[in-house]
């Protein structure tokens, strides 16, 4: 798969993982696991990039005596998910065109 396409898909997957409630790194990985495997070394740069793009915010809270970063989806992040859904309709249309049965022309 094209690296840029995969990167964009992973970005949206991470946003989707936190769309219903704030979450932290390990939980995001667990939530995504049934659909896509992502490592910590891949996740954390994505989270930093999404924060820099103002698609999510980060807050630190104590959990069992340790500090944990919680990620929260911003309105811009929600818009990105909605834009992805619209883009996906076009991608699916292209996919259907590319994979349709070929008609033999004699």
mmCIF file with all atom_site columns, C-alpha atoms in Angstrom:
data_model
loop_
_atom_site.group_PDB
_atom_site.id
_atom_site.type_symbol
_atom_site.label_atom_id
_atom_site.label_alt_id
_atom_site.label_comp_id
_atom_site.label_asym_id
_atom_site.label_entity_id
_atom_site.label_seq_id
_atom_site.pdbx_PDB_ins_code
_atom_site.Cartn_x
_atom_site.Cartn_y
_atom_site.Cartn_z
_atom_site.occupancy
_atom_site.B_iso_or_equiv
_atom_site.pdbx_formal_charge
_atom_site.auth_seq_id
_atom_site.auth_comp_id
_atom_site.auth_asym_id
_atom_site.auth_atom_id
_atom_site.pdbx_PDB_model_num
ATOM 1   C CA . UNK A 1 1   ? 0.000   0.000  0.000   1.00 0.00 ? 1   UNK A CA 1
ATOM 2   C CA . UNK A 1 2   ? 1.180   3.500  -0.786  1.00 0.00 ? 2   UNK A CA 1
ATOM 3   C CA . UNK A 1 3   ? 2.880   4.920  2.333   1.00 0.00 ? 3   UNK A CA 1
ATOM 4   C CA . UNK A 1 4   ? 1.092   8.281  2.115   1.00 0.00 ? 4   UNK A CA 1
ATOM 5   C CA . UNK A 1 5   ? -2.286  6.596  1.768   1.00 0.00 ? 5   UNK A CA 1
ATOM 6   C CA . UNK A 1 6   ? -1.569  4.297  4.712   1.00 0.00 ? 6   UNK A CA 1
ATOM 7   C CA . UNK A 1 7   ? -0.413  7.258  6.792   1.00 0.00 ? 7   UNK A CA 1
ATOM 8   C CA . UNK A 1 8   ? -3.648  9.107  6.094   1.00 0.00 ? 8   UNK A CA 1
ATOM 9   C CA . UNK A 1 9   ? -5.723  6.044  6.910   1.00 0.00 ? 9   UNK A CA 1
ATOM 10  C CA . UNK A 1 10  ? -3.907  5.510  10.209  1.00 0.00 ? 10  UNK A CA 1
ATOM 11  C CA . UNK A 1 11  ? -4.412  9.165  11.139  1.00 0.00 ? 11  UNK A CA 1
ATOM 12  C CA . UNK A 1 12  ? -8.172  8.825  10.680  1.00 0.00 ? 12  UNK A CA 1
ATOM 13  C CA . UNK A 1 13  ? -8.194  5.495  12.547  1.00 0.00 ? 13  UNK A CA 1
ATOM 14  C CA . UNK A 1 14  ? -6.526  7.136  15.544  1.00 0.00 ? 14  UNK A CA 1
ATOM 15  C CA . UNK A 1 15  ? -9.031  9.997  15.453  1.00 0.00 ? 15  UNK A CA 1
ATOM 16  C CA . UNK A 1 16  ? -11.889 7.496  15.278  1.00 0.00 ? 16  UNK A CA 1
ATOM 17  C CA . UNK A 1 17  ? -10.470 5.603  18.268  1.00 0.00 ? 17  UNK A CA 1
ATOM 18  C CA . UNK A 1 18  ? -10.974 8.677  20.470  1.00 0.00 ? 18  UNK A CA 1
ATOM 19  C CA . UNK A 1 19  ? -14.134 10.120 18.921  1.00 0.00 ? 19  UNK A CA 1
ATOM 20  C CA . UNK A 1 20  ? -16.480 8.834  21.643  1.00 0.00 ? 20  UNK A CA 1
ATOM 21  C CA . UNK A 1 21  ? -14.280 9.357  24.678  1.00 0.00 ? 21  UNK A CA 1
ATOM 22  C CA . UNK A 1 22  ? -10.834 10.565 25.660  1.00 0.00 ? 22  UNK A CA 1
ATOM 23  C CA . UNK A 1 23  ? -8.233  7.831  25.610  1.00 0.00 ? 23  UNK A CA 1
ATOM 24  C CA . UNK A 1 24  ? -4.538  7.113  26.110  1.00 0.00 ? 24  UNK A CA 1
ATOM 25  C CA . UNK A 1 25  ? -1.916  5.402  23.976  1.00 0.00 ? 25  UNK A CA 1
ATOM 26  C CA . UNK A 1 26  ? -2.181  1.803  25.128  1.00 0.00 ? 26  UNK A CA 1
ATOM 27  C CA . UNK A 1 27  ? -5.989  1.896  25.045  1.00 0.00 ? 27  UNK A CA 1
ATOM 28  C CA . UNK A 1 28  ? -5.974  3.373  21.532  1.00 0.00 ? 28  UNK A CA 1
ATOM 29  C CA . UNK A 1 29  ? -3.782  0.488  20.357  1.00 0.00 ? 29  UNK A CA 1
ATOM 30  C CA . UNK A 1 30  ? -6.145  -2.037 21.998  1.00 0.00 ? 30  UNK A CA 1
ATOM 31  C CA . UNK A 1 31  ? -9.243  -0.391 20.504  1.00 0.00 ? 31  UNK A CA 1
ATOM 32  C CA . UNK A 1 32  ? -7.754  -0.418 17.012  1.00 0.00 ? 32  UNK A CA 1
ATOM 33  C CA . UNK A 1 33  ? -6.391  -3.979 17.210  1.00 0.00 ? 33  UNK A CA 1
ATOM 34  C CA . UNK A 1 34  ? -9.494  -5.788 15.847  1.00 0.00 ? 34  UNK A CA 1
ATOM 35  C CA . UNK A 1 35  ? -9.237  -3.619 12.712  1.00 0.00 ? 35  UNK A CA 1
ATOM 36  C CA . UNK A 1 36  ? -5.623  -2.602 12.259  1.00 0.00 ? 36  UNK A CA 1
ATOM 37  C CA . UNK A 1 37  ? -2.385  -3.403 14.066  1.00 0.00 ? 37  UNK A CA 1
ATOM 38  C CA . UNK A 1 38  ? -0.370  -0.398 15.149  1.00 0.00 ? 38  UNK A CA 1
ATOM 39  C CA . UNK A 1 39  ? 2.738   -0.279 17.323  1.00 0.00 ? 39  UNK A CA 1
ATOM 40  C CA . UNK A 1 40  ? 3.620   2.306  19.938  1.00 0.00 ? 40  UNK A CA 1
ATOM 41  C CA . UNK A 1 41  ? 6.498   3.474  17.751  1.00 0.00 ? 41  UNK A CA 1
ATOM 42  C CA . UNK A 1 42  ? 3.968   4.214  15.003  1.00 0.00 ? 42  UNK A CA 1
ATOM 43  C CA . UNK A 1 43  ? 1.194   5.589  17.236  1.00 0.00 ? 43  UNK A CA 1
ATOM 44  C CA . UNK A 1 44  ? 3.035   8.267  19.181  1.00 0.00 ? 44  UNK A CA 1
ATOM 45  C CA . UNK A 1 45  ? 4.387   10.173 16.164  1.00 0.00 ? 45  UNK A CA 1
ATOM 46  C CA . UNK A 1 46  ? 0.827   10.110 14.742  1.00 0.00 ? 46  UNK A CA 1
ATOM 47  C CA . UNK A 1 47  ? -0.550  11.517 17.997  1.00 0.00 ? 47  UNK A CA 1
ATOM 48  C CA . UNK A 1 48  ? 2.062   14.303 17.985  1.00 0.00 ? 48  UNK A CA 1
ATOM 49  C CA . UNK A 1 49  ? 1.279   15.123 14.341  1.00 0.00 ? 49  UNK A CA 1
ATOM 50  C CA . UNK A 1 50  ? -2.478  15.190 15.028  1.00 0.00 ? 50  UNK A CA 1
ATOM 51  C CA . UNK A 1 51  ? -1.930  17.452 18.028  1.00 0.00 ? 51  UNK A CA 1
ATOM 52  C CA . UNK A 1 52  ? 0.249   19.802 15.959  1.00 0.00 ? 52  UNK A CA 1
ATOM 53  C CA . UNK A 1 53  ? -2.542  19.901 13.347  1.00 0.00 ? 53  UNK A CA 1
ATOM 54  C CA . UNK A 1 54  ? -5.044  20.782 16.102  1.00 0.00 ? 54  UNK A CA 1
ATOM 55  C CA . UNK A 1 55  ? -7.098  17.652 15.407  1.00 0.00 ? 55  UNK A CA 1
ATOM 56  C CA . UNK A 1 56  ? -6.734  16.571 19.029  1.00 0.00 ? 56  UNK A CA 1
ATOM 57  C CA . UNK A 1 57  ? -5.666  17.968 22.363  1.00 0.00 ? 57  UNK A CA 1
ATOM 58  C CA . UNK A 1 58  ? -3.679  16.342 25.155  1.00 0.00 ? 58  UNK A CA 1
ATOM 59  C CA . UNK A 1 59  ? -4.098  16.532 28.889  1.00 0.00 ? 59  UNK A CA 1
ATOM 60  C CA . UNK A 1 60  ? -2.042  14.821 31.556  1.00 0.00 ? 60  UNK A CA 1
ATOM 61  C CA . UNK A 1 61  ? -3.704  13.144 34.521  1.00 0.00 ? 61  UNK A CA 1
ATOM 62  C CA . UNK A 1 62  ? -2.483  10.913 37.306  1.00 0.00 ? 62  UNK A CA 1
ATOM 63  C CA . UNK A 1 63  ? -3.495  7.255  37.107  1.00 0.00 ? 63  UNK A CA 1
ATOM 64  C CA . UNK A 1 64  ? -2.320  4.741  39.735  1.00 0.00 ? 64  UNK A CA 1
ATOM 65  C CA . UNK A 1 65  ? 0.458   7.099  40.813  1.00 0.00 ? 65  UNK A CA 1
ATOM 66  C CA . UNK A 1 66  ? 1.740   7.668  37.285  1.00 0.00 ? 66  UNK A CA 1
ATOM 67  C CA . UNK A 1 67  ? 1.116   10.445 34.819  1.00 0.00 ? 67  UNK A CA 1
ATOM 68  C CA . UNK A 1 68  ? -0.838  9.416  31.737  1.00 0.00 ? 68  UNK A CA 1
ATOM 69  C CA . UNK A 1 69  ? -1.559  11.477 28.616  1.00 0.00 ? 69  UNK A CA 1
ATOM 70  C CA . UNK A 1 70  ? -5.192  11.506 27.536  1.00 0.00 ? 70  UNK A CA 1
ATOM 71  C CA . UNK A 1 71  ? -6.106  12.507 23.999  1.00 0.00 ? 71  UNK A CA 1
ATOM 72  C CA . UNK A 1 72  ? -9.288  14.403 23.145  1.00 0.00 ? 72  UNK A CA 1
ATOM 73  C CA . UNK A 1 73  ? -10.798 14.935 19.704  1.00 0.00 ? 73  UNK A CA 1
ATOM 74  C CA . UNK A 1 74  ? -11.266 18.598 18.729  1.00 0.00 ? 74  UNK A CA 1
ATOM 75  C CA . UNK A 1 75  ? -14.064 19.923 16.488  1.00 0.00 ? 75  UNK A CA 1
ATOM 76  C CA . UNK A 1 76  ? -11.465 20.046 13.696  1.00 0.00 ? 76  UNK A CA 1
ATOM 77  C CA . UNK A 1 77  ? -10.714 16.374 14.342  1.00 0.00 ? 77  UNK A CA 1
ATOM 78  C CA . UNK A 1 78  ? -14.421 15.532 14.037  1.00 0.00 ? 78  UNK A CA 1
ATOM 79  C CA . UNK A 1 79  ? -14.527 17.441 10.749  1.00 0.00 ? 79  UNK A CA 1
ATOM 80  C CA . UNK A 1 80  ? -11.571 15.388 9.499   1.00 0.00 ? 80  UNK A CA 1
ATOM 81  C CA . UNK A 1 81  ? -13.441 12.150 10.238  1.00 0.00 ? 81  UNK A CA 1
ATOM 82  C CA . UNK A 1 82  ? -16.509 13.456 8.366   1.00 0.00 ? 82  UNK A CA 1
ATOM 83  C CA . UNK A 1 83  ? -14.341 14.564 5.430   1.00 0.00 ? 83  UNK A CA 1
ATOM 84  C CA . UNK A 1 84  ? -12.770 11.099 5.352   1.00 0.00 ? 84  UNK A CA 1
ATOM 85  C CA . UNK A 1 85  ? -16.214 9.494  5.113   1.00 0.00 ? 85  UNK A CA 1
ATOM 86  C CA . UNK A 1 86  ? -17.017 11.659 2.091   1.00 0.00 ? 86  UNK A CA 1
ATOM 87  C CA . UNK A 1 87  ? -13.623 10.944 0.500   1.00 0.00 ? 87  UNK A CA 1
ATOM 88  C CA . UNK A 1 88  ? -14.154 7.228  1.061   1.00 0.00 ? 88  UNK A CA 1
ATOM 89  C CA . UNK A 1 89  ? -17.332 7.285  -1.032  1.00 0.00 ? 89  UNK A CA 1
ATOM 90  C CA . UNK A 1 90  ? -15.250 8.507  -3.972  1.00 0.00 ? 90  UNK A CA 1
ATOM 91  C CA . UNK A 1 91  ? -12.540 5.920  -3.288  1.00 0.00 ? 91  UNK A CA 1
ATOM 92  C CA . UNK A 1 92  ? -15.140 3.140  -3.231  1.00 0.00 ? 92  UNK A CA 1
ATOM 93  C CA . UNK A 1 93  ? -16.568 4.373  -6.514  1.00 0.00 ? 93  UNK A CA 1
ATOM 94  C CA . UNK A 1 94  ? -13.099 4.254  -8.078  1.00 0.00 ? 94  UNK A CA 1
ATOM 95  C CA . UNK A 1 95  ? -12.536 0.782  -6.596  1.00 0.00 ? 95  UNK A CA 1
ATOM 96  C CA . UNK A 1 96  ? -15.795 -0.467 -8.108  1.00 0.00 ? 96  UNK A CA 1
ATOM 97  C CA . UNK A 1 97  ? -14.764 0.908  -11.495 1.00 0.00 ? 97  UNK A CA 1
ATOM 98  C CA . UNK A 1 98  ? -11.328 -0.706 -11.346 1.00 0.00 ? 98  UNK A CA 1
ATOM 99  C CA . UNK A 1 99  ? -12.612 -4.103 -10.185 1.00 0.00 ? 99  UNK A CA 1
ATOM 100 C CA . UNK A 1 100 ? -15.747 -4.372 -12.343 1.00 0.00 ? 100 UNK A CA 1
ATOM 101 C CA . UNK A 1 101 ? -16.016 -7.354 -14.624 1.00 0.00 ? 101 UNK A CA 1
ATOM 102 C CA . UNK A 1 102 ? -14.305 -6.792 -17.923 1.00 0.00 ? 102 UNK A CA 1
ATOM 103 C CA . UNK A 1 103 ? -16.497 -7.101 -20.966 1.00 0.00 ? 103 UNK A CA 1
ATOM 104 C CA . UNK A 1 104 ? -14.851 -8.772 -23.895 1.00 0.00 ? 104 UNK A CA 1
ATOM 105 C CA . UNK A 1 105 ? -14.767 -6.635 -27.024 1.00 0.00 ? 105 UNK A CA 1
ATOM 106 C CA . UNK A 1 106 ? -14.342 -8.677 -30.170 1.00 0.00 ? 106 UNK A CA 1
#
